[in-house]
């Protein structure tokens, strides 16, 4: 299956099919799988667990914590696969329930195989940029602080949030202005 794309004036490519595509809604993304399965390997197994945690809404934590979250919920994941409509329905509590259910099937199959790294997966693992335009500016300008703010450079064990960083700077300036008697800042 191929998705023809259009490109806008900024150079962004968008799929032309309006309903079923890889950038579509949760249900569309949950339905799509790659044609050819490939063994996960240790990195793929790690990213599959991180992906499932992200889909469930546990996406503001470190990658290690996300891996642990998936394994801590392995019984819920197995129940979601074995009894999707009559069980605990853990998958329905996810931010992206249909993609989460698809990931539950993949995690469960890999886990039950006994050798998750050898499991052949077909599930796309979504990777998203952080403020892609700012990523380009930070890279082009060699801006290390900007690169950390948009996750191009290591900023610790948790992903950076540029919006929170900007809000913190603004709040600091407002607090300073208020302390200096500025009525608008108060």
Short mmCIF file of C-alpha atoms in Angstrom, two decimals, residues 52-53 56 69-70 73 76-77 79-80 84 87-94 100 104:
data_model
loop_
_atom_site.label_atom_id
_atom_site.label_comp_id
_atom_site.label_asym_id
_atom_site.label_seq_id
_atom_site.Cartn_x
_atom_site.Cartn_y
_atom_site.Cartn_z
CA UNK A 52 3.17 1.49 24.52
CA UNK A 53 3.74 3.68 27.58
CA UNK A 56 -1.21 4.98 27.26
CA UNK A 69 5.64 1.21 33.24
CA UNK A 70 4.98 -1.23 30.41
CA UNK A 73 1.42 -3.33 33.57
CA UNK A 76 -3.13 -5.54 32.13
CA UNK A 77 -1.56 -5.75 28.66
CA UNK A 79 -5.64 -9.10 29.72
CA UNK A 80 -6.24 -6.45 27.05
CA UNK A 84 -10.28 -6.83 24.99
CA UNK A 87 -11.61 -7.96 30.68
CA UNK A 88 -10.28 -4.97 32.61
CA UNK A 89 -10.22 -2.94 29.38
CA UNK A 90 -7.00 -1.21 30.40
CA UNK A 91 -6.37 -0.26 26.78
CA UNK A 92 -9.53 1.88 26.74
CA UNK A 93 -8.04 4.15 29.43
CA UNK A 94 -5.18 5.08 27.06
CA UNK A 100 -2.53 1.12 22.45
CA UNK A 104 -0.65 -4.49 23.48
#
